[in-house]
């Protein structure tokens, strides 16, 4: 079965640094998502992306966050100035056609902000 | 606002037992419901997806049911094995917000 690929699997950074989390969605999918899970808490929605623009975002997704599809295959999440509370597992997901479709998740990037 | 709750939060059973995990959601306006498995520190593995028009889905030893009107879903695992030990998450695609909203999870331990 096709997979969503995320790199790196672990990222350690200092508070205030910029990080970029990378994802390669399934090739024929049109909708892309970022979710995160703080240790011991629920998986929570961050942002959805379609047709090269954000379609939905949560209140967590403030000006420190941005997403980009720089080419035909990659989908990135950038955190400009990391905070301690950004430490979490970040999941990328994709779906063929959006609402009501099965979401395929990557294996996640564990971000640790020191 | 859609809230998804899973009961119990944790469950320990002996190997071979059949078990049921419960999921409830507050708003019945959903597109679908997915059950996921999550191993410690790992990603989300999709187990079953039930569309809002469906009542149940089966895959191997897993059977998921959906009662949209009452806001409930169950995941039935037959003949449990130690390898089934993981956290099981349910998630609903919420019609109002157009997002996949996750439950709190059930941590399952199957004792050999």
Short mmCIF file of C-alpha atoms in Angstrom, two decimals:
data_model
loop_
_atom_site.label_atom_id
_atom_site.label_comp_id
_atom_site.label_asym_id
_atom_site.label_seq_id
_atom_site.Cartn_x
_atom_site.Cartn_y
_atom_site.Cartn_z
CA UNK A 1 0.00 0.00 0.00
CA UNK A 2 1.31 3.52 -0.74
CA UNK A 3 2.70 5.38 2.26
CA UNK A 4 3.09 8.91 3.53
CA UNK A 5 6.74 9.49 4.36
CA UNK A 6 7.99 11.89 7.01
CA UNK A 7 11.52 13.06 7.75
CA UNK A 8 13.26 13.30 10.09
CA UNK A 9 11.83 10.78 12.55
CA UNK A 10 13.34 12.74 15.44
CA UNK A 11 14.35 16.39 15.63
CA UNK A 12 15.97 18.10 18.59
CA UNK A 13 16.26 21.87 18.56
CA UNK A 14 16.96 24.78 20.85
CA UNK A 15 14.17 27.12 21.87
CA UNK A 16 13.89 30.02 19.43
CA UNK A 17 15.30 28.09 16.48
CA UNK A 18 13.45 27.46 13.25
CA UNK A 19 12.55 23.91 12.26
CA UNK A 20 11.17 22.44 9.07
CA UNK A 21 9.36 19.13 9.14
CA UNK A 22 9.11 17.34 5.85
CA UNK A 23 6.50 15.05 4.37
CA UNK A 24 6.00 13.27 1.08
CA UNK A 25 2.27 12.59 0.67
CA UNK A 26 0.90 9.78 -1.47
CA UNK A 27 1.45 10.80 -5.07
CA UNK A 28 -2.10 11.08 -6.39
CA UNK A 29 -3.58 12.66 -3.25
CA UNK A 30 -4.83 16.23 -3.37
CA UNK A 31 -5.41 17.12 0.29
CA UNK A 32 -2.67 17.40 2.87
CA UNK A 33 -2.78 17.82 6.63
CA UNK A 34 -0.64 18.34 9.69
CA UNK A 35 -1.66 17.04 13.10
CA UNK A 36 0.26 16.97 16.35
CA UNK A 37 0.17 14.98 19.57
CA UNK A 38 1.67 16.33 22.75
CA UNK A 39 2.77 13.50 25.01
CA UNK A 40 -0.23 12.02 26.83
CA UNK A 41 -2.75 14.17 24.99
CA UNK A 42 -5.11 13.82 22.04
CA UNK A 43 -4.05 13.99 18.44
CA UNK A 44 -5.06 17.50 17.36
CA UNK A 45 -5.60 19.11 13.98
CA UNK A 46 -3.26 21.89 12.90
CA UNK A 47 -3.90 22.69 9.26
CA UNK A 48 -5.28 21.39 5.97
CA UNK A 49 -3.94 22.32 2.54
CA UNK A 50 -5.44 22.03 -0.92
CA UNK A 51 -4.64 23.53 -4.28
CA UNK A 52 -1.58 25.29 -2.89
CA UNK A 53 -3.37 27.10 -0.14
CA UNK A 54 -4.53 26.59 3.42
CA UNK A 55 -8.15 25.47 3.53
CA UNK A 56 -8.58 25.13 7.31
CA UNK A 57 -6.42 25.89 10.32
CA UNK A 58 -6.82 25.54 14.06
CA UNK A 59 -6.24 28.16 16.73
CA UNK A 60 -2.93 26.44 17.45
CA UNK A 61 -1.68 27.30 13.96
CA UNK A 62 -0.59 30.87 14.66
CA UNK A 63 1.87 33.13 12.84
CA UNK A 64 4.79 31.00 14.01
CA UNK A 65 3.60 28.17 11.78
CA UNK A 66 3.55 27.96 8.02
CA UNK A 67 3.08 25.25 5.43
CA UNK A 68 4.36 24.95 1.92
CA UNK A 69 4.34 22.61 -1.02
CA UNK A 70 7.63 23.68 -2.59
CA UNK A 71 7.48 21.17 -5.43
CA UNK A 72 5.22 18.43 -6.74
CA UNK A 73 6.05 15.94 -4.04
CA UNK A 74 7.00 17.57 -0.72
CA UNK A 75 4.78 19.18 1.91
CA UNK A 76 6.50 21.02 4.75
CA UNK A 77 5.61 22.46 8.13
CA UNK A 78 7.82 25.29 9.37
CA UNK A 79 7.92 26.57 12.92
CA UNK A 80 9.74 29.90 12.89
CA UNK A 81 10.75 30.32 16.51
CA UNK A 82 10.19 27.16 18.50
CA UNK A 83 8.89 27.18 22.06
CA UNK A 84 9.14 24.50 24.70
CA UNK A 85 5.42 23.78 24.27
CA UNK A 86 5.95 22.94 20.60
CA UNK A 87 7.52 19.66 21.71
CA UNK A 88 5.24 16.98 20.29
CA UNK A 89 4.87 14.26 17.68
CA UNK A 90 3.90 15.87 14.39
CA UNK A 91 1.95 13.78 11.89
CA UNK A 92 1.48 14.48 8.22
CA UNK A 93 -1.53 12.99 6.43
CA UNK A 94 -2.98 13.00 2.96
CA UNK A 95 -6.24 11.99 1.31
CA UNK A 96 -7.37 11.61 -2.28
CA UNK A 97 -10.32 14.00 -2.30
CA UNK A 98 -10.77 15.62 1.10
CA UNK A 99 -13.93 15.45 3.19
CA UNK A 100 -15.21 12.01 3.99
CA UNK A 101 -12.16 10.27 2.60
CA UNK A 102 -9.78 8.00 4.48
CA UNK A 103 -6.76 9.83 5.83
CA UNK A 104 -3.38 8.18 5.42
CA UNK A 105 -0.92 9.16 8.13
CA UNK A 106 2.85 9.17 8.15
CA UNK A 107 4.89 7.69 10.97
CA UNK A 108 5.48 11.10 12.54
CA UNK A 109 8.35 13.39 13.52
CA UNK A 110 9.10 13.61 17.22
CA UNK A 111 10.12 17.22 17.88
CA UNK A 112 11.92 18.02 21.12
CA UNK A 113 12.51 21.68 21.96
CA UNK A 114 15.14 22.22 24.67
CA UNK B 1 -18.26 21.61 19.29
CA UNK B 2 -17.58 17.96 18.44
CA UNK B 3 -16.15 15.96 21.35
CA UNK B 4 -14.97 12.37 20.98
CA UNK B 5 -14.63 10.22 24.08
CA UNK B 6 -13.34 6.69 24.46
CA UNK B 7 -14.13 4.29 27.27
CA UNK B 8 -12.33 2.67 28.96
CA UNK B 9 -9.12 4.71 29.05
CA UNK B 10 -7.15 1.54 29.72
CA UNK B 11 -7.94 -2.15 29.53
CA UNK B 12 -5.99 -5.26 30.45
CA UNK B 13 -7.20 -8.68 29.32
CA UNK B 14 -5.78 -12.20 29.16
CA UNK B 15 -4.82 -13.57 25.78
CA UNK B 16 -7.66 -15.15 23.85
CA UNK B 17 -10.39 -12.98 25.27
CA UNK B 18 -12.86 -11.13 23.05
CA UNK B 19 -13.12 -7.44 23.88
CA UNK B 20 -15.00 -4.29 23.00
CA UNK B 21 -13.69 -0.75 22.89
CA UNK B 22 -16.16 2.11 22.95
CA UNK B 23 -16.18 5.48 21.25
CA UNK B 24 -18.81 8.21 21.57
CA UNK B 25 -19.18 11.53 19.80
CA UNK B 26 -21.43 14.46 20.58
CA UNK B 27 -22.50 15.63 17.10
CA UNK B 28 -23.97 13.06 14.72
CA UNK B 29 -23.18 15.18 11.64
CA UNK B 30 -20.14 13.18 10.60
CA UNK B 31 -18.84 11.98 7.23
CA UNK B 32 -17.08 8.91 8.58
CA UNK B 33 -15.43 7.32 11.58
CA UNK B 34 -11.98 5.74 11.58
CA UNK B 35 -10.33 3.45 14.10
CA UNK B 36 -6.54 3.68 14.41
CA UNK B 37 -3.87 1.75 16.23
CA UNK B 38 -0.88 3.55 17.76
CA UNK B 39 2.15 1.75 19.16
CA UNK B 40 4.25 3.64 21.76
CA UNK B 41 6.13 6.53 20.15
CA UNK B 42 4.96 5.48 16.70
CA UNK B 43 2.60 6.63 13.99
CA UNK B 44 -1.07 5.99 13.36
CA UNK B 45 -2.12 2.83 11.57
CA UNK B 46 -5.60 2.93 10.10
CA UNK B 47 -7.58 -0.17 11.02
CA UNK B 48 -11.11 0.42 9.76
CA UNK B 49 -13.12 3.24 8.24
CA UNK B 50 -16.91 3.35 8.41
CA UNK B 51 -18.75 5.80 6.20
CA UNK B 52 -21.69 7.62 7.79
CA UNK B 53 -24.14 5.56 5.72
CA UNK B 54 -22.66 2.25 6.89
CA UNK B 55 -23.37 0.27 10.05
CA UNK B 56 -20.24 -1.82 10.32
CA UNK B 57 -16.93 -2.85 8.79
CA UNK B 58 -14.86 -5.98 9.32
CA UNK B 59 -11.19 -6.75 8.83
CA UNK B 60 -9.88 -10.06 10.07
CA UNK B 61 -10.44 -10.28 13.83
CA UNK B 62 -11.66 -6.69 13.98
CA UNK B 63 -15.24 -5.52 13.63
CA UNK B 64 -16.31 -1.91 13.98
CA UNK B 65 -19.90 -0.76 14.26
CA UNK B 66 -21.41 2.69 13.96
CA UNK B 67 -24.67 4.03 15.34
CA UNK B 68 -24.62 7.58 14.09
CA UNK B 69 -27.92 8.64 15.60
CA UNK B 70 -26.81 7.74 19.10
CA UNK B 71 -23.24 8.96 18.55
CA UNK B 72 -21.56 5.64 19.27
CA UNK B 73 -19.08 3.25 17.73
CA UNK B 74 -17.57 0.04 19.02
CA UNK B 75 -14.45 -1.83 18.01
CA UNK B 76 -14.70 -5.55 18.65
CA UNK B 77 -11.47 -7.55 18.77
CA UNK B 78 -11.88 -11.32 18.68
CA UNK B 79 -9.46 -13.77 20.23
CA UNK B 80 -7.05 -11.10 21.44
CA UNK B 81 -3.29 -11.65 21.16
CA UNK B 82 -0.33 -9.99 22.94
CA UNK B 83 0.52 -8.36 19.61
CA UNK B 84 -2.77 -6.44 19.83
CA UNK B 85 -1.36 -4.44 22.75
CA UNK B 86 -1.40 -0.77 21.70
CA UNK B 87 -3.44 2.40 22.02
CA UNK B 88 -6.62 2.39 19.94
CA UNK B 89 -7.92 5.73 18.73
CA UNK B 90 -11.22 6.56 17.13
CA UNK B 91 -11.66 9.67 15.04
CA UNK B 92 -14.68 11.23 13.37
CA UNK B 93 -14.70 13.40 10.29
CA UNK B 94 -16.75 16.26 11.65
CA UNK B 95 -19.21 17.73 9.16
CA UNK B 96 -19.40 21.12 10.85
CA UNK B 97 -15.68 21.88 10.94
CA UNK B 98 -14.51 19.62 8.09
CA UNK B 99 -11.79 18.12 10.27
CA UNK B 100 -10.84 14.70 11.58
CA UNK B 101 -11.31 14.88 15.36
CA UNK B 102 -9.67 12.30 17.56
CA UNK B 103 -10.79 10.63 20.74
CA UNK B 104 -8.84 10.22 23.91
CA UNK B 105 -7.72 6.66 23.15
CA UNK B 106 -7.91 3.30 24.91
CA UNK B 107 -4.64 1.72 26.04
CA UNK B 108 -4.99 -2.04 25.58
CA UNK B 109 -2.70 -4.60 27.19
CA UNK B 110 -3.18 -8.26 26.29
CA UNK B 111 -1.46 -10.48 28.81
CA UNK B 112 0.11 -13.73 27.54
#
